[in-house]
JSON list of C-alpha atoms in Angstrom, two decimals:
[
{"chain": "A", "resi": 3, "resn": "MET", "atom": "CA", "xyz": [18.38, 17.64, 13.87]},
{"chain": "A", "resi": 4, "resn": "SER", "atom": "CA", "xyz": [15.52, 19.12, 15.89]},
{"chain": "A", "resi": 5, "resn": "ASP", "atom": "CA", "xyz": [15.40, 22.17, 13.61]},
{"chain": "A", "resi": 6, "resn": "LEU", "atom": "CA", "xyz": [15.06, 20.11, 10.43]},
{"chain": "A", "resi": 7, "resn": "LEU", "atom": "CA", "xyz": [11.85, 20.86, 8.56]},
{"chain": "A", "resi": 8, "resn": "PHE", "atom": "CA", "xyz": [10.30, 18.77, 5.83]},
{"chain": "A", "resi": 9, "resn": "TYR", "atom": "CA", "xyz": [7.56, 19.32, 3.31]},
{"chain": "A", "resi": 10, "resn": "ILE", "atom": "CA", "xyz": [5.13, 16.61, 2.35]},
{"chain": "A", "resi": 11, "resn": "GLY", "atom": "CA", "xyz": [2.18, 17.83, 0.28]},
{"chain": "A", "resi": 12, "resn": "GLY", "atom": "CA", "xyz": [-0.64, 20.08, 1.40]},
{"chain": "A", "resi": 13, "resn": "GLY", "atom": "CA", "xyz": [1.53, 23.18, 1.63]},
{"chain": "A", "resi": 14, "resn": "THR", "atom": "CA", "xyz": [2.62, 22.60, 5.23]},
{"chain": "A", "resi": 15, "resn": "MET", "atom": "CA", "xyz": [6.01, 22.43, 6.86]},
{"chain": "A", "resi": 16, "resn": "ASN", "atom": "CA", "xyz": [6.48, 20.16, 9.86]},
{"chain": "A", "resi": 17, "resn": "ARG", "atom": "CA", "xyz": [9.22, 19.41, 12.34]},
{"chain": "A", "resi": 18, "resn": "ALA", "atom": "CA", "xyz": [10.97, 16.25, 11.30]},
{"chain": "A", "resi": 19, "resn": "GLY", "atom": "CA", "xyz": [12.28, 13.45, 13.36]},
{"chain": "A", "resi": 20, "resn": "ILE", "atom": "CA", "xyz": [14.40, 10.84, 11.67]},
{"chain": "A", "resi": 21, "resn": "ILE", "atom": "CA", "xyz": [13.42, 10.02, 8.10]},
{"chain": "A", "resi": 22, "resn": "ASP", "atom": "CA", "xyz": [14.49, 6.57, 6.90]},
{"chain": "A", "resi": 23, "resn": "THR", "atom": "CA", "xyz": [15.07, 7.15, 3.20]},
{"chain": "A", "resi": 24, "resn": "HIS", "atom": "CA", "xyz": [15.78, 3.58, 2.12]},
{"chain": "A", "resi": 25, "resn": "ALA", "atom": "CA", "xyz": [13.81, 0.74, 3.66]},
{"chain": "A", "resi": 26, "resn": "HIS", "atom": "CA", "xyz": [12.43, -2.49, 2.23]},
{"chain": "A", "resi": 27, "resn": "LEU", "atom": "CA", "xyz": [9.28, -2.89, 4.30]},
{"chain": "A", "resi": 28, "resn": "ASP", "atom": "CA", "xyz": [7.81, -5.14, 1.60]},
{"chain": "A", "resi": 29, "resn": "ASP", "atom": "CA", "xyz": [10.28, -7.86, 2.63]},
{"chain": "A", "resi": 30, "resn": "LYS", "atom": "CA", "xyz": [8.55, -11.08, 3.69]},
{"chain": "A", "resi": 31, "resn": "LYS", "atom": "CA", "xyz": [10.17, -10.95, 7.14]},
{"chain": "A", "resi": 32, "resn": "PHE", "atom": "CA", "xyz": [8.23, -7.74, 7.94]},
{"chain": "A", "resi": 33, "resn": "ARG", "atom": "CA", "xyz": [4.82, -8.61, 6.47]},
{"chain": "A", "resi": 34, "resn": "GLN", "atom": "CA", "xyz": [3.37, -10.36, 9.50]},
{"chain": "A", "resi": 35, "resn": "ASP", "atom": "CA", "xyz": [4.88, -7.86, 11.94]},
{"chain": "A", "resi": 36, "resn": "ILE", "atom": "CA", "xyz": [4.55, -4.48, 10.20]},
{"chain": "A", "resi": 37, "resn": "GLN", "atom": "CA", "xyz": [2.71, -2.83, 13.12]},
{"chain": "A", "resi": 38, "resn": "ASN", "atom": "CA", "xyz": [5.51, -3.76, 15.52]},
{"chain": "A", "resi": 39, "resn": "VAL", "atom": "CA", "xyz": [8.15, -2.68, 13.00]},
{"chain": "A", "resi": 40, "resn": "LEU", "atom": "CA", "xyz": [6.49, 0.73, 12.72]},
{"chain": "A", "resi": 41, "resn": "LYS", "atom": "CA", "xyz": [6.09, 0.97, 16.50]},
{"chain": "A", "resi": 42, "resn": "ARG", "atom": "CA", "xyz": [9.78, 0.24, 17.07]},
{"chain": "A", "resi": 43, "resn": "ALA", "atom": "CA", "xyz": [10.73, 2.78, 14.41]},
{"chain": "A", "resi": 44, "resn": "ALA", "atom": "CA", "xyz": [8.56, 5.45, 16.06]},
{"chain": "A", "resi": 45, "resn": "GLU", "atom": "CA", "xyz": [10.06, 4.66, 19.47]},
{"chain": "A", "resi": 46, "resn": "ALA", "atom": "CA", "xyz": [13.50, 5.22, 17.93]},
{"chain": "A", "resi": 47, "resn": "GLY", "atom": "CA", "xyz": [12.44, 8.64, 16.62]},
{"chain": "A", "resi": 48, "resn": "VAL", "atom": "CA", "xyz": [11.70, 7.64, 13.02]},
{"chain": "A", "resi": 49, "resn": "THR", "atom": "CA", "xyz": [8.75, 9.75, 11.83]},
{"chain": "A", "resi": 50, "resn": "ARG", "atom": "CA", "xyz": [8.72, 8.85, 8.12]},
{"chain": "A", "resi": 51, "resn": "ILE", "atom": "CA", "xyz": [9.92, 5.85, 6.12]},
{"chain": "A", "resi": 52, "resn": "ILE", "atom": "CA", "xyz": [10.43, 5.64, 2.37]},
{"chain": "A", "resi": 53, "resn": "THR", "atom": "CA", "xyz": [10.11, 2.00, 1.34]},
{"chain": "A", "resi": 54, "resn": "MET", "atom": "CA", "xyz": [11.72, 1.03, -1.95]},
{"chain": "A", "resi": 55, "resn": "GLY", "atom": "CA", "xyz": [10.47, -1.10, -4.76]},
{"chain": "A", "resi": 56, "resn": "ASN", "atom": "CA", "xyz": [13.28, -2.91, -6.57]},
{"chain": "A", "resi": 57, "resn": "ASP", "atom": "CA", "xyz": [11.02, -4.60, -9.13]},
{"chain": "A", "resi": 58, "resn": "PHE", "atom": "CA", "xyz": [7.39, -4.25, -10.17]},
{"chain": "A", "resi": 59, "resn": "THR", "atom": "CA", "xyz": [6.03, -6.54, -7.43]},
{"chain": "A", "resi": 60, "resn": "ALA", "atom": "CA", "xyz": [8.02, -4.86, -4.66]},
{"chain": "A", "resi": 61, "resn": "SER", "atom": "CA", "xyz": [7.02, -1.45, -6.02]},
{"chain": "A", "resi": 62, "resn": "ARG", "atom": "CA", "xyz": [3.35, -2.46, -5.89]},
{"chain": "A", "resi": 63, "resn": "HIS", "atom": "CA", "xyz": [3.76, -3.67, -2.30]},
{"chain": "A", "resi": 64, "resn": "ALA", "atom": "CA", "xyz": [5.55, -0.42, -1.40]},
{"chain": "A", "resi": 65, "resn": "CYS", "atom": "CA", "xyz": [2.61, 1.57, -2.77]},
{"chain": "A", "resi": 66, "resn": "ILE", "atom": "CA", "xyz": [0.11, -0.55, -0.85]},
{"chain": "A", "resi": 67, "resn": "LEU", "atom": "CA", "xyz": [2.03, -0.11, 2.41]},
{"chain": "A", "resi": 68, "resn": "ALA", "atom": "CA", "xyz": [2.28, 3.64, 1.80]},
{"chain": "A", "resi": 69, "resn": "GLU", "atom": "CA", "xyz": [-1.47, 3.92, 1.26]},
{"chain": "A", "resi": 70, "resn": "GLN", "atom": "CA", "xyz": [-2.18, 1.93, 4.44]},
{"chain": "A", "resi": 71, "resn": "HIS", "atom": "CA", "xyz": [0.19, 3.78, 6.79]},
{"chain": "A", "resi": 72, "resn": "PRO", "atom": "CA", "xyz": [0.52, 7.56, 7.06]},
{"chain": "A", "resi": 73, "resn": "GLU", "atom": "CA", "xyz": [4.19, 7.41, 8.06]},
{"chain": "A", "resi": 74, "resn": "ILE", "atom": "CA", "xyz": [5.22, 5.36, 5.01]},
{"chain": "A", "resi": 75, "resn": "TYR", "atom": "CA", "xyz": [5.98, 6.72, 1.55]},
{"chain": "A", "resi": 76, "resn": "ALA", "atom": "CA", "xyz": [7.09, 4.77, -1.51]},
{"chain": "A", "resi": 77, "resn": "ALA", "atom": "CA", "xyz": [9.72, 4.78, -4.22]},
{"chain": "A", "resi": 78, "resn": "VAL", "atom": "CA", "xyz": [9.07, 2.67, -7.30]},
{"chain": "A", "resi": 79, "resn": "GLY", "atom": "CA", "xyz": [11.78, 1.27, -9.50]},
{"chain": "A", "resi": 80, "resn": "ILE", "atom": "CA", "xyz": [14.03, -1.50, -10.69]},
{"chain": "A", "resi": 81, "resn": "HIS", "atom": "CA", "xyz": [17.23, -2.67, -9.04]},
{"chain": "A", "resi": 82, "resn": "PRO", "atom": "CA", "xyz": [20.25, -1.43, -11.03]},
{"chain": "A", "resi": 83, "resn": "HIS", "atom": "CA", "xyz": [21.47, -5.00, -11.58]},
{"chain": "A", "resi": 84, "resn": "GLU", "atom": "CA", "xyz": [18.19, -5.79, -13.35]},
{"chain": "A", "resi": 85, "resn": "ALA", "atom": "CA", "xyz": [17.87, -2.56, -15.33]},
{"chain": "A", "resi": 86, "resn": "LYS", "atom": "CA", "xyz": [19.21, -4.07, -18.59]},
{"chain": "A", "resi": 87, "resn": "GLU", "atom": "CA", "xyz": [16.44, -6.67, -18.55]},
{"chain": "A", "resi": 88, "resn": "VAL", "atom": "CA", "xyz": [13.51, -4.29, -18.07]},
{"chain": "A", "resi": 89, "resn": "VAL", "atom": "CA", "xyz": [10.84, -4.38, -20.75]},
{"chain": "A", "resi": 90, "resn": "PRO", "atom": "CA", "xyz": [8.65, -1.40, -21.70]},
{"chain": "A", "resi": 91, "resn": "ARG", "atom": "CA", "xyz": [5.58, -3.07, -20.17]},
{"chain": "A", "resi": 92, "resn": "THR", "atom": "CA", "xyz": [7.25, -3.07, -16.74]},
{"chain": "A", "resi": 93, "resn": "LEU", "atom": "CA", "xyz": [8.16, 0.61, -17.02]},
{"chain": "A", "resi": 94, "resn": "GLU", "atom": "CA", "xyz": [4.59, 1.43, -18.01]},
{"chain": "A", "resi": 95, "resn": "GLY", "atom": "CA", "xyz": [3.34, -0.52, -14.99]},
{"chain": "A", "resi": 96, "resn": "LEU", "atom": "CA", "xyz": [5.65, 1.50, -12.74]},
{"chain": "A", "resi": 97, "resn": "ARG", "atom": "CA", "xyz": [4.41, 4.74, -14.31]},
{"chain": "A", "resi": 98, "resn": "ILE", "atom": "CA", "xyz": [0.84, 3.70, -13.58]},
{"chain": "A", "resi": 99, "resn": "LEU", "atom": "CA", "xyz": [1.70, 2.81, -9.97]},
{"chain": "A", "resi": 100, "resn": "ALA", "atom": "CA", "xyz": [3.42, 6.14, -9.45]},
{"chain": "A", "resi": 101, "resn": "GLY", "atom": "CA", "xyz": [0.62, 8.06, -11.11]},
{"chain": "A", "resi": 102, "resn": "ASN", "atom": "CA", "xyz": [-2.08, 6.43, -9.01]},
{"chain": "A", "resi": 103, "resn": "SER", "atom": "CA", "xyz": [-0.54, 7.19, -5.63]},
{"chain": "A", "resi": 104, "resn": "SER", "atom": "CA", "xyz": [0.17, 10.52, -3.99]},
{"chain": "A", "resi": 105, "resn": "LYS", "atom": "CA", "xyz": [2.45, 8.59, -1.63]},
{"chain": "A", "resi": 106, "resn": "VAL", "atom": "CA", "xyz": [5.09, 7.84, -4.30]},
{"chain": "A", "resi": 107, "resn": "LEU", "atom": "CA", "xyz": [7.91, 10.32, -3.68]},
{"chain": "A", "resi": 108, "resn": "ALA", "atom": "CA", "xyz": [10.64, 8.91, -5.90]},
{"chain": "A", "resi": 109, "resn": "TRP", "atom": "CA", "xyz": [11.69, 6.70, -8.78]},
{"chain": "A", "resi": 110, "resn": "GLY", "atom": "CA", "xyz": [14.63, 4.42, -8.27]},
{"chain": "A", "resi": 111, "resn": "GLU", "atom": "CA", "xyz": [15.94, 1.73, -5.99]}
]
């Protein structure tokens, strides 16, 4: 694991610690304690976290968290169980979110 390299923008390669690729940091239970959540993650060796949006609101919160914290990145999307109900307006909103943030790394939940 110590030899793992990752690329995140800017043309640089860095040594990676643990990358949590599926978190839900937008969850209400983390909102008041996000600094401590991130501190505990760092103490455990987690260097990057990708927080997932599973609807438009959660995707927006994921983007906000990613912009506020250098170790957080976002994925925007819709939960698969809700995919049949998605309207074009929601998809356009997700496209706008993704297009307005360099911290969105993925589409999907």
